Coordinates of C-alpha atoms in Angstrom, one line a residue:
X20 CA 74.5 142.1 33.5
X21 CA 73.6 141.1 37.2
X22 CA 70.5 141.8 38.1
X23 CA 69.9 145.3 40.9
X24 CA 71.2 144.6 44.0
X25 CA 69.0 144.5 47.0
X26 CA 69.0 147.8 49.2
X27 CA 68.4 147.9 52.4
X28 CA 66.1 149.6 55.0
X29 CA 67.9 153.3 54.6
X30 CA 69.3 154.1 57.9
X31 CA 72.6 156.3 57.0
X32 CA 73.2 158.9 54.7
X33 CA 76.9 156.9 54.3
X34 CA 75.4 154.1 51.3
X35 CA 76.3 154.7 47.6
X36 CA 75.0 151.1 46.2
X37 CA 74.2 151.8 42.9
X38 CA 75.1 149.8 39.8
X39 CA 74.7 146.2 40.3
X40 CA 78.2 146.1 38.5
X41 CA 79.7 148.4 41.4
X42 CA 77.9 146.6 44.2
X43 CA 79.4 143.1 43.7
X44 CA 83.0 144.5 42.6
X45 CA 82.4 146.7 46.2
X46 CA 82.3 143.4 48.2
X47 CA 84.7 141.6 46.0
X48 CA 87.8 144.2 46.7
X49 CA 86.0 143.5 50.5
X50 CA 87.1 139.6 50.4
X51 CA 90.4 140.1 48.8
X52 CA 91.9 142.8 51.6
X53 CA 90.7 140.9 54.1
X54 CA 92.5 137.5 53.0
X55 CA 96.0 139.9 52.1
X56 CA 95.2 141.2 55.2
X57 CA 95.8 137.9 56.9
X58 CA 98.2 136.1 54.4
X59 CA 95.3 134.0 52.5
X60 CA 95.5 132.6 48.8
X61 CA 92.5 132.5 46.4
X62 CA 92.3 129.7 44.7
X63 CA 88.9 130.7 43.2
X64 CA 89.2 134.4 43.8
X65 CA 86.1 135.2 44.8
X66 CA 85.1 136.1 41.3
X67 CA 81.0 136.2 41.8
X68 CA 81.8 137.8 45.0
X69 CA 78.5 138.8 47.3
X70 CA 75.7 138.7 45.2
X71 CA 71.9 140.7 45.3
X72 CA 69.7 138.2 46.7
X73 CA 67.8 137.0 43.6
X74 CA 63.9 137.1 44.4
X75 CA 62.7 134.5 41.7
X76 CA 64.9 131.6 41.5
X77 CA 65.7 128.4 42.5
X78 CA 67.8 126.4 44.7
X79 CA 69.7 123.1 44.5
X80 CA 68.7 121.6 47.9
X81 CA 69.8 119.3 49.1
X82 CA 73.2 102.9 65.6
X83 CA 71.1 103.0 68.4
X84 CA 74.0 101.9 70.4
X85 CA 76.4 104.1 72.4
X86 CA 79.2 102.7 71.5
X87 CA 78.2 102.5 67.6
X88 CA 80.7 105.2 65.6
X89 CA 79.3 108.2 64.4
X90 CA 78.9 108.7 60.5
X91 CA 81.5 111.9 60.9
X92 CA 85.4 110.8 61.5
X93 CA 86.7 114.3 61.3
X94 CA 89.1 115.1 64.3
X95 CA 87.6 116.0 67.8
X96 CA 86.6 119.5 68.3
X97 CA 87.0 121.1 71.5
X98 CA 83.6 122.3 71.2
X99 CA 81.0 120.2 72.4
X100 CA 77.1 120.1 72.5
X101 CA 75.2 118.6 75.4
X102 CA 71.3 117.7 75.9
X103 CA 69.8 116.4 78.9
X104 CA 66.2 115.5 78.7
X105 CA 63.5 113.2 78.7
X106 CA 62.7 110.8 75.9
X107 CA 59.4 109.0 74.3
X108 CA 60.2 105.5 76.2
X109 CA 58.2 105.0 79.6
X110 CA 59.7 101.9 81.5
X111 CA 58.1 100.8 85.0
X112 CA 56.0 103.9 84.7
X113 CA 59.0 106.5 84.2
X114 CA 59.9 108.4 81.4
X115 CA 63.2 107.2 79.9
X116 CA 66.1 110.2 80.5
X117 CA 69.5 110.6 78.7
X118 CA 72.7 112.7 78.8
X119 CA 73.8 113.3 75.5
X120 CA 76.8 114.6 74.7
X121 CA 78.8 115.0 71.1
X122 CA 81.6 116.9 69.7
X123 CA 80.2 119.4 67.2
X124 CA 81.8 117.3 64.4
X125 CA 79.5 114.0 65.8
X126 CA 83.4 112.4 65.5
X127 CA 82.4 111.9 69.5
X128 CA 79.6 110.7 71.7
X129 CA 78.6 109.7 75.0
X130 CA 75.5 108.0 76.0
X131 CA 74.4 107.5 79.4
X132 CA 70.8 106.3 80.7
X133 CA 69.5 108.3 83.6
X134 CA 66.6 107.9 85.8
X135 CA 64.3 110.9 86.5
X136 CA 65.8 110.9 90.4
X137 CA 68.6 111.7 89.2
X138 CA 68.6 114.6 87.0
X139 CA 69.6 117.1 89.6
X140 CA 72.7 119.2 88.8
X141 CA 75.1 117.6 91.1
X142 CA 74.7 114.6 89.1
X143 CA 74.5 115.8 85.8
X144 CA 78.0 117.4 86.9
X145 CA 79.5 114.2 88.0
X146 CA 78.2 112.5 84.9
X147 CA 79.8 115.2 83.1
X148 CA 83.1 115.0 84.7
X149 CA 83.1 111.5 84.1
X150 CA 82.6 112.0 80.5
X151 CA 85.9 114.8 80.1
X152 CA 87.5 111.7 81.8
X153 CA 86.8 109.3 79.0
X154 CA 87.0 111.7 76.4
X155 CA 90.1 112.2 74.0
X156 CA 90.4 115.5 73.6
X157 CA 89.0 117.9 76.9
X158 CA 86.3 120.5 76.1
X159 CA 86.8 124.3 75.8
X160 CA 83.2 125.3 75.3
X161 CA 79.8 123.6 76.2
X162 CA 76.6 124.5 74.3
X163 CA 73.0 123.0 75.3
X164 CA 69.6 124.1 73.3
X165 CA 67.1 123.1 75.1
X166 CA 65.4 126.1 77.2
X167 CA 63.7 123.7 80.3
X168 CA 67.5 122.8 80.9
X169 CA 69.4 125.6 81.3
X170 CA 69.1 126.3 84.8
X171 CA 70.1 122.6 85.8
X172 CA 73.2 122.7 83.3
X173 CA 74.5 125.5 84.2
X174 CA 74.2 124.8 87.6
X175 CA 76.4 121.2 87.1
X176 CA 79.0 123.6 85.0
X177 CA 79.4 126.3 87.6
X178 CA 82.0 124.3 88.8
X179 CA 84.0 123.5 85.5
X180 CA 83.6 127.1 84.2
X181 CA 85.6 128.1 87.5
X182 CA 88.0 125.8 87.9
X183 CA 88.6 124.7 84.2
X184 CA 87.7 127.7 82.3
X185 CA 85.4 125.7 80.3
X186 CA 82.5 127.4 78.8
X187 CA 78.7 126.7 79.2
X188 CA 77.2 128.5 75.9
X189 CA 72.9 128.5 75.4
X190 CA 73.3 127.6 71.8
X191 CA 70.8 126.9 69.0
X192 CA 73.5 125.4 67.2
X193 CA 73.9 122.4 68.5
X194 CA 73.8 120.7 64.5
X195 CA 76.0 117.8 65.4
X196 CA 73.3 117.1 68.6
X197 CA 70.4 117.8 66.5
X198 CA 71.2 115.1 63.8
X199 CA 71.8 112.4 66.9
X200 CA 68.8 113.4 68.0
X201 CA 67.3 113.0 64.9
X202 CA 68.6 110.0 64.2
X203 CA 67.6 108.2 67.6
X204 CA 64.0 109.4 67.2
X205 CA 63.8 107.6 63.8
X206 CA 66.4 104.3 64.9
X207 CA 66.1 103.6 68.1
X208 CA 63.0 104.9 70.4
X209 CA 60.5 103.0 68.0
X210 CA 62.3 99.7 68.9
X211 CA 62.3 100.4 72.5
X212 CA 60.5 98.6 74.3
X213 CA 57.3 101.0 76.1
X214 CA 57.9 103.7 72.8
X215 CA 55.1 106.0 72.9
X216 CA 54.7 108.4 69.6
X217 CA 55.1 111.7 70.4
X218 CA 53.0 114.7 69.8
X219 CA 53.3 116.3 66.7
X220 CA 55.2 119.5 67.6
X221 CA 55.2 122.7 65.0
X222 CA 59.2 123.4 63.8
X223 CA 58.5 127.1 64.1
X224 CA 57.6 127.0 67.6
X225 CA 61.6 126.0 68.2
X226 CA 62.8 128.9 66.7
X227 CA 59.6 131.5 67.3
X228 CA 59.3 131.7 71.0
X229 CA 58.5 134.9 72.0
X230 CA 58.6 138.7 70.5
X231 CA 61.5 140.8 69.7
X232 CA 63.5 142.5 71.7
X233 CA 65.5 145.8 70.6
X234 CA 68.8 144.9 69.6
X235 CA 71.7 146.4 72.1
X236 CA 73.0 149.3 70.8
X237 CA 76.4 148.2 71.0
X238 CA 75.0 145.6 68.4
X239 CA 73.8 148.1 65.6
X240 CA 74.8 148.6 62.4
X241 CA 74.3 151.7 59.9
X242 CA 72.9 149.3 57.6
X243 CA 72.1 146.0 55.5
X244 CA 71.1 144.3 53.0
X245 CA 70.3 140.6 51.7
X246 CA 72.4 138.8 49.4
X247 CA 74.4 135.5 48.7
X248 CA 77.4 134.4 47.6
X249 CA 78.7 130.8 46.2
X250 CA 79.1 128.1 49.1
X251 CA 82.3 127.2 47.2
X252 CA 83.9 130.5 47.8
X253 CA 82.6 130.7 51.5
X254 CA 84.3 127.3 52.4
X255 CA 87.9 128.3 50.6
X256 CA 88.4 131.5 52.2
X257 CA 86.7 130.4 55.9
X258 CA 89.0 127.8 55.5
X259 CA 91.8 130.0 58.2
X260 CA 89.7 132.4 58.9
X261 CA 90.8 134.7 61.8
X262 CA 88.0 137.1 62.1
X263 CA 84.8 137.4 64.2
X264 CA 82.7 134.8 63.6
X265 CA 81.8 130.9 63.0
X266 CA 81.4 128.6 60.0
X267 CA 79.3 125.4 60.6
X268 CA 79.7 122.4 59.6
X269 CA 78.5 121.7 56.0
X270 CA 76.1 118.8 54.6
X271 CA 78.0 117.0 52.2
X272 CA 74.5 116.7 50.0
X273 CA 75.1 120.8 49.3
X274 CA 76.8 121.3 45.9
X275 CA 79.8 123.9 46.2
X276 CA 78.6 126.0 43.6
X277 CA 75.1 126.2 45.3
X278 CA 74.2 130.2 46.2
X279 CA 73.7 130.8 49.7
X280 CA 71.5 133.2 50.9
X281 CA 72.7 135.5 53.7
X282 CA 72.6 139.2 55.5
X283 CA 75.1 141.7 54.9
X284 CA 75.4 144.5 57.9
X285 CA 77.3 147.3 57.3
X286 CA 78.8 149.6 60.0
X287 CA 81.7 152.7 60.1
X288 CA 83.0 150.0 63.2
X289 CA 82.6 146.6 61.7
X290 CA 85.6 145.0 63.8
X291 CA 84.1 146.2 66.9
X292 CA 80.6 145.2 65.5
X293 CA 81.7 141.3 64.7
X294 CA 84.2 140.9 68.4
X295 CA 81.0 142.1 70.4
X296 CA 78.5 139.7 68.1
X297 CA 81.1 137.0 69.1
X298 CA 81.5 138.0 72.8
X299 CA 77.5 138.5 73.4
X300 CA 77.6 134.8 73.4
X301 CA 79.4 134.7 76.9
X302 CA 75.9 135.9 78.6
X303 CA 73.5 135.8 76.1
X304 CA 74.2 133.0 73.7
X305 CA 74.9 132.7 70.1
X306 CA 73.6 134.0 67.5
X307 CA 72.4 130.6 65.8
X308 CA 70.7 132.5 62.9
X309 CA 69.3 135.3 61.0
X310 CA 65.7 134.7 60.3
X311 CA 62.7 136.6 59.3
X312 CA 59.6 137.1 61.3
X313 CA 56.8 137.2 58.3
X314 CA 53.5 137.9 60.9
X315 CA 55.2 141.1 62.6
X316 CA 57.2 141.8 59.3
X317 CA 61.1 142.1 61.2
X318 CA 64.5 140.7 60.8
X319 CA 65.9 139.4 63.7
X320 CA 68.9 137.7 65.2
X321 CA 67.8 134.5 66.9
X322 CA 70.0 134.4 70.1
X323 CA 70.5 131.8 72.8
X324 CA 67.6 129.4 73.6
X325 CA 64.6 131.4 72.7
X326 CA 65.5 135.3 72.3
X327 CA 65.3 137.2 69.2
X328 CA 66.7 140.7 68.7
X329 CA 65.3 143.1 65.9
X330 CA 67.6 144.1 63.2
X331 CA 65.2 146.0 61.5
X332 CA 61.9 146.6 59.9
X333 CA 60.4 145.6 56.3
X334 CA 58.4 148.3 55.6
X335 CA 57.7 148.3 51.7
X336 CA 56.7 145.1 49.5
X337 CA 60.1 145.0 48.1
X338 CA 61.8 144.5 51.3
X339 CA 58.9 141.9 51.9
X340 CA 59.3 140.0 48.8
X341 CA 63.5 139.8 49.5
X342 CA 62.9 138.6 52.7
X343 CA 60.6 135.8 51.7
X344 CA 62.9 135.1 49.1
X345 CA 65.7 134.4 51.6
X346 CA 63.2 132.2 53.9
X347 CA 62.6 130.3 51.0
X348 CA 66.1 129.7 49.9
X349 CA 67.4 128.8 53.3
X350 CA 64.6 126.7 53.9
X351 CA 65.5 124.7 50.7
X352 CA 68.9 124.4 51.9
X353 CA 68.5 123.1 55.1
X354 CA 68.8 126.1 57.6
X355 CA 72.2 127.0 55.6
X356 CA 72.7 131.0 55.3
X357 CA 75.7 133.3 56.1
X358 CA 75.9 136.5 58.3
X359 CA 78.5 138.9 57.2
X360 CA 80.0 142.2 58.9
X361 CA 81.3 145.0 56.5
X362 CA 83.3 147.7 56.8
X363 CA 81.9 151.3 55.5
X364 CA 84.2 153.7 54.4
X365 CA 84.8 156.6 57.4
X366 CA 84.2 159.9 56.7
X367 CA 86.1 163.0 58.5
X368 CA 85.2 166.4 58.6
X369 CA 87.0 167.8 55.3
X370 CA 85.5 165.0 53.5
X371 CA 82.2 166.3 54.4
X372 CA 83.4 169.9 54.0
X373 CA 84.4 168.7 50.0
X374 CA 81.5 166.2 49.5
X375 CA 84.0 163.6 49.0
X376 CA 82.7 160.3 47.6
X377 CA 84.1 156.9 48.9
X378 CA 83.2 153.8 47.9
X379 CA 81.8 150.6 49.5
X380 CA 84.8 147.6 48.9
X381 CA 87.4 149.7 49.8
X382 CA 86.8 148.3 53.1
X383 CA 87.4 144.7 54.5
X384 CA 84.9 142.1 56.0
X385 CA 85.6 141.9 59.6
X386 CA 82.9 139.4 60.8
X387 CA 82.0 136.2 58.9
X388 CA 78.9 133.7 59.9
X389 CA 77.7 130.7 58.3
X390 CA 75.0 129.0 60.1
X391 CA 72.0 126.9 60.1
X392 CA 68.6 127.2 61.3
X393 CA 67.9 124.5 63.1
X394 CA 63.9 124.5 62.2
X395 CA 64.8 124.2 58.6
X396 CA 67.2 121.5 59.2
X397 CA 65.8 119.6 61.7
X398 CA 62.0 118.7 61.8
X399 CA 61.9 116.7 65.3
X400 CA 64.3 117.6 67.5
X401 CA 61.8 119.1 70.1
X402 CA 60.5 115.0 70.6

């Protein structure tokens, strides 16, 4: 048999997890009425289904020039990912500035060179606008990470968002931006010419920022719980998927029958639960990630740039030890880790009135998440 699932921080009287057996066969009926629901096939058929979280065990982990192709040739996303900010090459006494912007596939880039005079939001915008121009396909969303340019981005996009409709998102995930990043702090600063080294920064300061705030109430859910499920599975039936939510893109170094580690919420109004986790990103940002918070002992959505809300509370050593089990699996794996929304059955007032059992599964997902942290997966994007 499987081993106990994990239960989560009791908040309704509406949970019946009990066997292990009867937890994963809950969440398997789950997967399979949502893809009838929406005309899907399944080719694997979900047969491990959501999994308990498993405490003790281990995971499987896993051109300096503009004009050089990225290593991803998948097709052009309308999505797009933009940082504007200063870089760790001083020439004639300035610091070296760039506008870089990608497709969230990295199918797409554009590199420009700017000098510190000019990085004022009228002409980040025409740099920007130049940029749509050149590009293949145009952009429906913007997302930028960085928290000291927000104010001068969204200033140059006031303009598009108006006029195009296109969408300036605070975003930690920004993968496809953090691996060009990456991949210009290791390839091509240290061959530039007046390269200093940067300063060691901590990862955990990216994510970390500040404390937690309450989450909306609009937000909550009666419950949750940790688990995982088989990357393999997550990829086939995210393949059309038309519910709340995002998938990322995927490291091809990730086996598919590697077990992701994830959060399942559960709510009596999980449709209207997953559309408003999607639509907070129009003010707030997305939610990049679910993390845990080990020094003041919470589990938090990490939202935007730099704000966390509180999910909930680990108040007894099992909770603890599941948490650090899920920090420790999704570190291993890069950041990877799934969100998931769940339906709970509804109860009226005769069901009360005649005690009537129902029983989680008999419900559909209506929210779906699979993200990255980017402090996991990226250990120098702050240089």
């Amino acid at each position: 048999g499987r081993p106990r699932p994990l239960a989560c921080a009791p908040m309704s009287p509406v949970r019946t997890v009990s066997t292990v057996a009867a937890a994963s066969g809950r969440l398997d009926r789950a997967w399979r009425r949502t893809a009838r629901r929406r005309g899907a096939s399944f080719p694997l058929a979900l047969e491990r289904g959501f999994l308990p979280l498993r405490v003790a065990s281990a995971v499987a982990s896993d051109t300096d020039s503009p004009a050089a192709p990225p290593a991803s040739q998948k097709p052009i996303s309308q999505n797009w990912e933009l940082d504007v900010y200063s870089r760790p090459v001083v020439k004639d006494g300035k610091k070296l500035w760039e506008f870089m912007l990608c497709d969230e596939t990295g199918s797409w880039r554009y590199l420009e060179a700017i000098s510190p005079e000019k990085v004022t939001s009228k002409d980040i915008e025409a740099i920007l606008q130049k940029a749509i121009k050149e590009a293949p396909v145009a952009p429906r969303q913007i997302r930028f990470f960085r928290k000291q340019a927000v104010s001068i981005i969204t200033k140059a996009m006031e303009r598009l968002e108006r006029e195009d409709n296109i969408r300036g998102i605070k975003s930690r995930t920004t993968h496809a931006l953090f691996d060009w990043i990456q991949e210009r702090n290791e390839k091509a600063y240290p061959f530039m010419e007046g390269y200093q080294t940067p300063k060691a920064s901590a990862p955990a300061a990216f994510v970390y920022t500040r404390q937690s705030e309450s989450l909306p109430m609009y937000l909550e859910g009666e419950d949750w719980s940790f688990s995982e499920v088989e990357l393999g599975d997550i990829l086939d039936n995210t393949e059309d998927m038309k519910e709340a939510g995002r998938v990322c893109q995927v490291p091809d170094s990730i086996p598919r029958n590697t077990m992701v580690p994830g959060l399942v919420v559960y709510s009596t109004r999980a449709k209207a639960l997953a559309v408003a986790l999607q639509g907070s990103s129009i003010q707030e940002g997305d939610i990049s990630s679910v993390s845990v918070d080990e020094d003041r002992a919470e589990v938090v959505y990490d939202v935007g740039v730099e704000a966390k809300w509180r999910i909930g509370r680990l108040d007894d050593e099992r909770l603890l030890a599941e948490a650090a089990a899920f920090e420790a699996k999704k570190e291993q794996l890069g950041g990877l880790h799934f969100l998931a929304i769940h339906q709970l059955p509804k109860f009226d007032l005769m069901d009360m009135v005649f005690n009537r059992k129902k029983e989680i599964g008999d419900e559909e997902i209506e929210g779906f998440w699979l993200m990255r942290q980017a402090n996991y997966g990226w250990k120098n994007i702050l240089r």
